[in-house]
């Protein structure tokens, strides 16, 4: 009887933790989206922040899948959903791991300050100095 209560409590605790993690990750992604929108307009983006955004996106997918797995009823006859959950978890884990590897390499090579610079996009009506000859 106590084991059933403990397992139920652990499941509820995990659902709450997954839910809070998922909401916080979504809020961070929204804030980073606004940051990246400004940075892409300026045509200069921090590689470290881009890697962090990639990691956070993969982590958010992972939390959504974890919440889905914990919240759904697992039945033996539903092998399609079980396989889909397993594949989604594996994909999210690989994305999270790649994000962590990129962040670790950037941190330990002391390359946190690398920036990507995008060239300006020419429009048809724009005339450059070299084209005026």
mmCIF file with all atom_site columns, C-alpha atoms in Angstrom:
data_model
loop_
_atom_site.group_PDB
_atom_site.id
_atom_site.type_symbol
_atom_site.label_atom_id
_atom_site.label_alt_id
_atom_site.label_comp_id
_atom_site.label_asym_id
_atom_site.label_entity_id
_atom_site.label_seq_id
_atom_site.pdbx_PDB_ins_code
_atom_site.Cartn_x
_atom_site.Cartn_y
_atom_site.Cartn_z
_atom_site.occupancy
_atom_site.B_iso_or_equiv
_atom_site.pdbx_formal_charge
_atom_site.auth_seq_id
_atom_site.auth_comp_id
_atom_site.auth_asym_id
_atom_site.auth_atom_id
_atom_site.pdbx_PDB_model_num
ATOM 1   C CA . UNK A 1 1   ? 0.000  0.000  0.000   1.00 0.00 ? 1   UNK A CA 1
ATOM 2   C CA . UNK A 1 2   ? 2.814  2.409  0.862   1.00 0.00 ? 2   UNK A CA 1
ATOM 3   C CA . UNK A 1 3   ? 4.620  1.531  -2.377  1.00 0.00 ? 3   UNK A CA 1
ATOM 4   C CA . UNK A 1 4   ? 1.522  2.472  -4.379  1.00 0.00 ? 4   UNK A CA 1
ATOM 5   C CA . UNK A 1 5   ? 1.276  5.819  -2.571  1.00 0.00 ? 5   UNK A CA 1
ATOM 6   C CA . UNK A 1 6   ? 4.988  6.512  -3.101  1.00 0.00 ? 6   UNK A CA 1
ATOM 7   C CA . UNK A 1 7   ? 4.815  5.653  -6.808  1.00 0.00 ? 7   UNK A CA 1
ATOM 8   C CA . UNK A 1 8   ? 1.730  7.840  -7.210  1.00 0.00 ? 8   UNK A CA 1
ATOM 9   C CA . UNK A 1 9   ? 3.508  10.666 -5.414  1.00 0.00 ? 9   UNK A CA 1
ATOM 10  C CA . UNK A 1 10  ? 6.617  10.276 -7.562  1.00 0.00 ? 10  UNK A CA 1
ATOM 11  C CA . UNK A 1 11  ? 4.515  10.295 -10.727 1.00 0.00 ? 11  UNK A CA 1
ATOM 12  C CA . UNK A 1 12  ? 2.710  13.464 -9.622  1.00 0.00 ? 12  UNK A CA 1
ATOM 13  C CA . UNK A 1 13  ? 6.015  15.089 -8.638  1.00 0.00 ? 13  UNK A CA 1
ATOM 14  C CA . UNK A 1 14  ? 7.517  14.211 -12.020 1.00 0.00 ? 14  UNK A CA 1
ATOM 15  C CA . UNK A 1 15  ? 4.476  15.548 -13.878 1.00 0.00 ? 15  UNK A CA 1
ATOM 16  C CA . UNK A 1 16  ? 4.742  18.822 -11.982 1.00 0.00 ? 16  UNK A CA 1
ATOM 17  C CA . UNK A 1 17  ? 8.510  19.033 -12.603 1.00 0.00 ? 17  UNK A CA 1
ATOM 18  C CA . UNK A 1 18  ? 8.113  18.224 -16.319 1.00 0.00 ? 18  UNK A CA 1
ATOM 19  C CA . UNK A 1 19  ? 5.302  20.761 -16.629 1.00 0.00 ? 19  UNK A CA 1
ATOM 20  C CA . UNK A 1 20  ? 7.305  23.534 -14.945 1.00 0.00 ? 20  UNK A CA 1
ATOM 21  C CA . UNK A 1 21  ? 10.399 22.710 -17.018 1.00 0.00 ? 21  UNK A CA 1
ATOM 22  C CA . UNK A 1 22  ? 8.348  22.745 -20.207 1.00 0.00 ? 22  UNK A CA 1
ATOM 23  C CA . UNK A 1 23  ? 6.707  26.101 -19.406 1.00 0.00 ? 23  UNK A CA 1
ATOM 24  C CA . UNK A 1 24  ? 10.038 27.697 -18.426 1.00 0.00 ? 24  UNK A CA 1
ATOM 25  C CA . UNK A 1 25  ? 11.691 26.383 -21.597 1.00 0.00 ? 25  UNK A CA 1
ATOM 26  C CA . UNK A 1 26  ? 8.850  27.797 -23.731 1.00 0.00 ? 26  UNK A CA 1
ATOM 27  C CA . UNK A 1 27  ? 9.182  31.185 -22.022 1.00 0.00 ? 27  UNK A CA 1
ATOM 28  C CA . UNK A 1 28  ? 12.950 31.160 -22.612 1.00 0.00 ? 28  UNK A CA 1
ATOM 29  C CA . UNK A 1 29  ? 12.466 30.215 -26.262 1.00 0.00 ? 29  UNK A CA 1
ATOM 30  C CA . UNK A 1 30  ? 10.032 33.109 -26.695 1.00 0.00 ? 30  UNK A CA 1
ATOM 31  C CA . UNK A 1 31  ? 12.525 35.540 -25.123 1.00 0.00 ? 31  UNK A CA 1
ATOM 32  C CA . UNK A 1 32  ? 15.373 34.156 -27.230 1.00 0.00 ? 32  UNK A CA 1
ATOM 33  C CA . UNK A 1 33  ? 13.223 34.397 -30.350 1.00 0.00 ? 33  UNK A CA 1
ATOM 34  C CA . UNK A 1 34  ? 12.863 38.134 -29.744 1.00 0.00 ? 34  UNK A CA 1
ATOM 35  C CA . UNK A 1 35  ? 16.618 38.378 -29.122 1.00 0.00 ? 35  UNK A CA 1
ATOM 36  C CA . UNK A 1 36  ? 17.439 36.534 -32.338 1.00 0.00 ? 36  UNK A CA 1
ATOM 37  C CA . UNK A 1 37  ? 14.986 38.624 -34.327 1.00 0.00 ? 37  UNK A CA 1
ATOM 38  C CA . UNK A 1 38  ? 16.925 41.750 -33.328 1.00 0.00 ? 38  UNK A CA 1
ATOM 39  C CA . UNK A 1 39  ? 20.293 40.088 -33.918 1.00 0.00 ? 39  UNK A CA 1
ATOM 40  C CA . UNK A 1 40  ? 19.339 38.753 -37.367 1.00 0.00 ? 40  UNK A CA 1
ATOM 41  C CA . UNK A 1 41  ? 18.187 42.237 -38.355 1.00 0.00 ? 41  UNK A CA 1
ATOM 42  C CA . UNK A 1 42  ? 21.598 43.529 -37.253 1.00 0.00 ? 42  UNK A CA 1
ATOM 43  C CA . UNK A 1 43  ? 23.078 40.597 -39.252 1.00 0.00 ? 43  UNK A CA 1
ATOM 44  C CA . UNK A 1 44  ? 25.354 39.483 -36.369 1.00 0.00 ? 44  UNK A CA 1
ATOM 45  C CA . UNK A 1 45  ? 24.501 36.493 -34.153 1.00 0.00 ? 45  UNK A CA 1
ATOM 46  C CA . UNK A 1 46  ? 26.428 34.955 -31.256 1.00 0.00 ? 46  UNK A CA 1
ATOM 47  C CA . UNK A 1 47  ? 27.320 31.353 -32.059 1.00 0.00 ? 47  UNK A CA 1
ATOM 48  C CA . UNK A 1 48  ? 27.151 30.466 -28.362 1.00 0.00 ? 48  UNK A CA 1
ATOM 49  C CA . UNK A 1 49  ? 23.609 31.858 -28.071 1.00 0.00 ? 49  UNK A CA 1
ATOM 50  C CA . UNK A 1 50  ? 22.603 30.021 -31.254 1.00 0.00 ? 50  UNK A CA 1
ATOM 51  C CA . UNK A 1 51  ? 23.915 26.742 -29.788 1.00 0.00 ? 51  UNK A CA 1
ATOM 52  C CA . UNK A 1 52  ? 22.079 27.470 -26.532 1.00 0.00 ? 52  UNK A CA 1
ATOM 53  C CA . UNK A 1 53  ? 18.878 28.084 -28.501 1.00 0.00 ? 53  UNK A CA 1
ATOM 54  C CA . UNK A 1 54  ? 19.346 24.755 -30.323 1.00 0.00 ? 54  UNK A CA 1
ATOM 55  C CA . UNK A 1 55  ? 19.907 22.957 -27.002 1.00 0.00 ? 55  UNK A CA 1
ATOM 56  C CA . UNK A 1 56  ? 16.888 24.623 -25.419 1.00 0.00 ? 56  UNK A CA 1
ATOM 57  C CA . UNK A 1 57  ? 14.688 23.676 -28.376 1.00 0.00 ? 57  UNK A CA 1
ATOM 58  C CA . UNK A 1 58  ? 15.759 20.032 -28.152 1.00 0.00 ? 58  UNK A CA 1
ATOM 59  C CA . UNK A 1 59  ? 15.279 20.086 -24.375 1.00 0.00 ? 59  UNK A CA 1
ATOM 60  C CA . UNK A 1 60  ? 11.765 21.483 -24.787 1.00 0.00 ? 60  UNK A CA 1
ATOM 61  C CA . UNK A 1 61  ? 10.858 18.667 -27.176 1.00 0.00 ? 61  UNK A CA 1
ATOM 62  C CA . UNK A 1 62  ? 12.346 16.222 -24.691 1.00 0.00 ? 62  UNK A CA 1
ATOM 63  C CA . UNK A 1 63  ? 10.235 17.615 -21.837 1.00 0.00 ? 63  UNK A CA 1
ATOM 64  C CA . UNK A 1 64  ? 7.102  17.469 -24.000 1.00 0.00 ? 64  UNK A CA 1
ATOM 65  C CA . UNK A 1 65  ? 7.808  13.816 -24.833 1.00 0.00 ? 65  UNK A CA 1
ATOM 66  C CA . UNK A 1 66  ? 8.560  13.028 -21.166 1.00 0.00 ? 66  UNK A CA 1
ATOM 67  C CA . UNK A 1 67  ? 5.283  14.660 -20.160 1.00 0.00 ? 67  UNK A CA 1
ATOM 68  C CA . UNK A 1 68  ? 3.475  12.699 -22.892 1.00 0.00 ? 68  UNK A CA 1
ATOM 69  C CA . UNK A 1 69  ? 5.035  9.411  -21.750 1.00 0.00 ? 69  UNK A CA 1
ATOM 70  C CA . UNK A 1 70  ? 4.227  10.010 -18.072 1.00 0.00 ? 70  UNK A CA 1
ATOM 71  C CA . UNK A 1 71  ? 0.737  11.305 -18.704 1.00 0.00 ? 71  UNK A CA 1
ATOM 72  C CA . UNK A 1 72  ? -0.470 8.665  -21.177 1.00 0.00 ? 72  UNK A CA 1
ATOM 73  C CA . UNK A 1 73  ? -1.638 5.207  -20.290 1.00 0.00 ? 73  UNK A CA 1
ATOM 74  C CA . UNK A 1 74  ? 0.863  2.606  -21.431 1.00 0.00 ? 74  UNK A CA 1
ATOM 75  C CA . UNK A 1 75  ? -0.885 -0.410 -22.895 1.00 0.00 ? 75  UNK A CA 1
ATOM 76  C CA . UNK A 1 76  ? 0.685  -3.526 -24.346 1.00 0.00 ? 76  UNK A CA 1
ATOM 77  C CA . UNK A 1 77  ? -1.555 -3.466 -27.435 1.00 0.00 ? 77  UNK A CA 1
ATOM 78  C CA . UNK A 1 78  ? -0.550 0.052  -28.464 1.00 0.00 ? 78  UNK A CA 1
ATOM 79  C CA . UNK A 1 79  ? 2.826  -0.720 -30.039 1.00 0.00 ? 79  UNK A CA 1
ATOM 80  C CA . UNK A 1 80  ? 2.580  2.106  -32.626 1.00 0.00 ? 80  UNK A CA 1
ATOM 81  C CA . UNK A 1 81  ? 2.377  4.786  -29.907 1.00 0.00 ? 81  UNK A CA 1
ATOM 82  C CA . UNK A 1 82  ? 5.096  3.045  -27.889 1.00 0.00 ? 82  UNK A CA 1
ATOM 83  C CA . UNK A 1 83  ? 7.415  3.072  -30.921 1.00 0.00 ? 83  UNK A CA 1
ATOM 84  C CA . UNK A 1 84  ? 6.550  6.704  -31.686 1.00 0.00 ? 84  UNK A CA 1
ATOM 85  C CA . UNK A 1 85  ? 7.311  7.706  -28.084 1.00 0.00 ? 85  UNK A CA 1
ATOM 86  C CA . UNK A 1 86  ? 10.604 5.850  -28.201 1.00 0.00 ? 86  UNK A CA 1
ATOM 87  C CA . UNK A 1 87  ? 11.635 7.477  -31.486 1.00 0.00 ? 87  UNK A CA 1
ATOM 88  C CA . UNK A 1 88  ? 10.598 10.939 -30.296 1.00 0.00 ? 88  UNK A CA 1
ATOM 89  C CA . UNK A 1 89  ? 12.553 10.466 -27.061 1.00 0.00 ? 89  UNK A CA 1
ATOM 90  C CA . UNK A 1 90  ? 15.638 9.259  -28.954 1.00 0.00 ? 90  UNK A CA 1
ATOM 91  C CA . UNK A 1 91  ? 15.484 12.211 -31.371 1.00 0.00 ? 91  UNK A CA 1
ATOM 92  C CA . UNK A 1 92  ? 15.087 14.706 -28.528 1.00 0.00 ? 92  UNK A CA 1
ATOM 93  C CA . UNK A 1 93  ? 17.939 13.083 -26.591 1.00 0.00 ? 93  UNK A CA 1
ATOM 94  C CA . UNK A 1 94  ? 20.265 13.217 -29.604 1.00 0.00 ? 94  UNK A CA 1
ATOM 95  C CA . UNK A 1 95  ? 19.405 16.901 -30.149 1.00 0.00 ? 95  UNK A CA 1
ATOM 96  C CA . UNK A 1 96  ? 19.985 17.687 -26.471 1.00 0.00 ? 96  UNK A CA 1
ATOM 97  C CA . UNK A 1 97  ? 23.302 15.826 -26.512 1.00 0.00 ? 97  UNK A CA 1
ATOM 98  C CA . UNK A 1 98  ? 24.467 17.621 -29.674 1.00 0.00 ? 98  UNK A CA 1
ATOM 99  C CA . UNK A 1 99  ? 23.553 20.965 -28.128 1.00 0.00 ? 99  UNK A CA 1
ATOM 100 C CA . UNK A 1 100 ? 25.503 20.123 -24.975 1.00 0.00 ? 100 UNK A CA 1
ATOM 101 C CA . UNK A 1 101 ? 28.523 18.952 -26.980 1.00 0.00 ? 101 UNK A CA 1
ATOM 102 C CA . UNK A 1 102 ? 28.542 22.184 -29.033 1.00 0.00 ? 102 UNK A CA 1
ATOM 103 C CA . UNK A 1 103 ? 28.211 24.327 -25.892 1.00 0.00 ? 103 UNK A CA 1
ATOM 104 C CA . UNK A 1 104 ? 30.966 22.347 -24.139 1.00 0.00 ? 104 UNK A CA 1
ATOM 105 C CA . UNK A 1 105 ? 33.351 22.655 -27.082 1.00 0.00 ? 105 UNK A CA 1
ATOM 106 C CA . UNK A 1 106 ? 32.702 26.391 -27.337 1.00 0.00 ? 106 UNK A CA 1
ATOM 107 C CA . UNK A 1 107 ? 33.214 26.837 -23.593 1.00 0.00 ? 107 UNK A CA 1
ATOM 108 C CA . UNK A 1 108 ? 36.421 24.819 -23.249 1.00 0.00 ? 108 UNK A CA 1
ATOM 109 C CA . UNK A 1 109 ? 38.015 26.261 -26.391 1.00 0.00 ? 109 UNK A CA 1
ATOM 110 C CA . UNK A 1 110 ? 37.170 29.704 -24.993 1.00 0.00 ? 110 UNK A CA 1
ATOM 111 C CA . UNK A 1 111 ? 35.128 30.536 -28.097 1.00 0.00 ? 111 UNK A CA 1
ATOM 112 C CA . UNK A 1 112 ? 32.042 31.891 -26.323 1.00 0.00 ? 112 UNK A CA 1
ATOM 113 C CA . UNK A 1 113 ? 32.520 35.205 -28.111 1.00 0.00 ? 113 UNK A CA 1
ATOM 114 C CA . UNK A 1 114 ? 32.351 33.906 -31.698 1.00 0.00 ? 114 UNK A CA 1
ATOM 115 C CA . UNK A 1 115 ? 29.822 35.702 -33.863 1.00 0.00 ? 115 UNK A CA 1
ATOM 116 C CA . UNK A 1 116 ? 28.308 34.841 -37.223 1.00 0.00 ? 116 UNK A CA 1
ATOM 117 C CA . UNK A 1 117 ? 28.098 37.797 -39.562 1.00 0.00 ? 117 UNK A CA 1
ATOM 118 C CA . UNK A 1 118 ? 25.581 37.682 -42.382 1.00 0.00 ? 118 UNK A CA 1
ATOM 119 C CA . UNK A 1 119 ? 26.094 39.774 -45.517 1.00 0.00 ? 119 UNK A CA 1
ATOM 120 C CA . UNK A 1 120 ? 23.518 42.408 -46.359 1.00 0.00 ? 120 UNK A CA 1
ATOM 121 C CA . UNK A 1 121 ? 20.818 41.282 -48.736 1.00 0.00 ? 121 UNK A CA 1
ATOM 122 C CA . UNK A 1 122 ? 20.685 43.340 -51.930 1.00 0.00 ? 122 UNK A CA 1
ATOM 123 C CA . UNK A 1 123 ? 17.314 44.499 -53.134 1.00 0.00 ? 123 UNK A CA 1
ATOM 124 C CA . UNK A 1 124 ? 16.538 45.234 -56.751 1.00 0.00 ? 124 UNK A CA 1
ATOM 125 C CA . UNK A 1 125 ? 16.079 48.969 -56.161 1.00 0.00 ? 125 UNK A CA 1
ATOM 126 C CA . UNK A 1 126 ? 19.319 49.380 -54.175 1.00 0.00 ? 126 UNK A CA 1
ATOM 127 C CA . UNK A 1 127 ? 22.338 50.743 -56.023 1.00 0.00 ? 127 UNK A CA 1
ATOM 128 C CA . UNK A 1 128 ? 25.754 50.128 -54.558 1.00 0.00 ? 128 UNK A CA 1
ATOM 129 C CA . UNK A 1 129 ? 28.756 52.425 -54.981 1.00 0.00 ? 129 UNK A CA 1
ATOM 130 C CA . UNK A 1 130 ? 30.531 49.955 -57.271 1.00 0.00 ? 130 UNK A CA 1
ATOM 131 C CA . UNK A 1 131 ? 27.482 49.607 -59.518 1.00 0.00 ? 131 UNK A CA 1
ATOM 132 C CA . UNK A 1 132 ? 27.251 53.368 -60.243 1.00 0.00 ? 132 UNK A CA 1
ATOM 133 C CA . UNK A 1 133 ? 30.128 53.399 -62.766 1.00 0.00 ? 133 UNK A CA 1
#
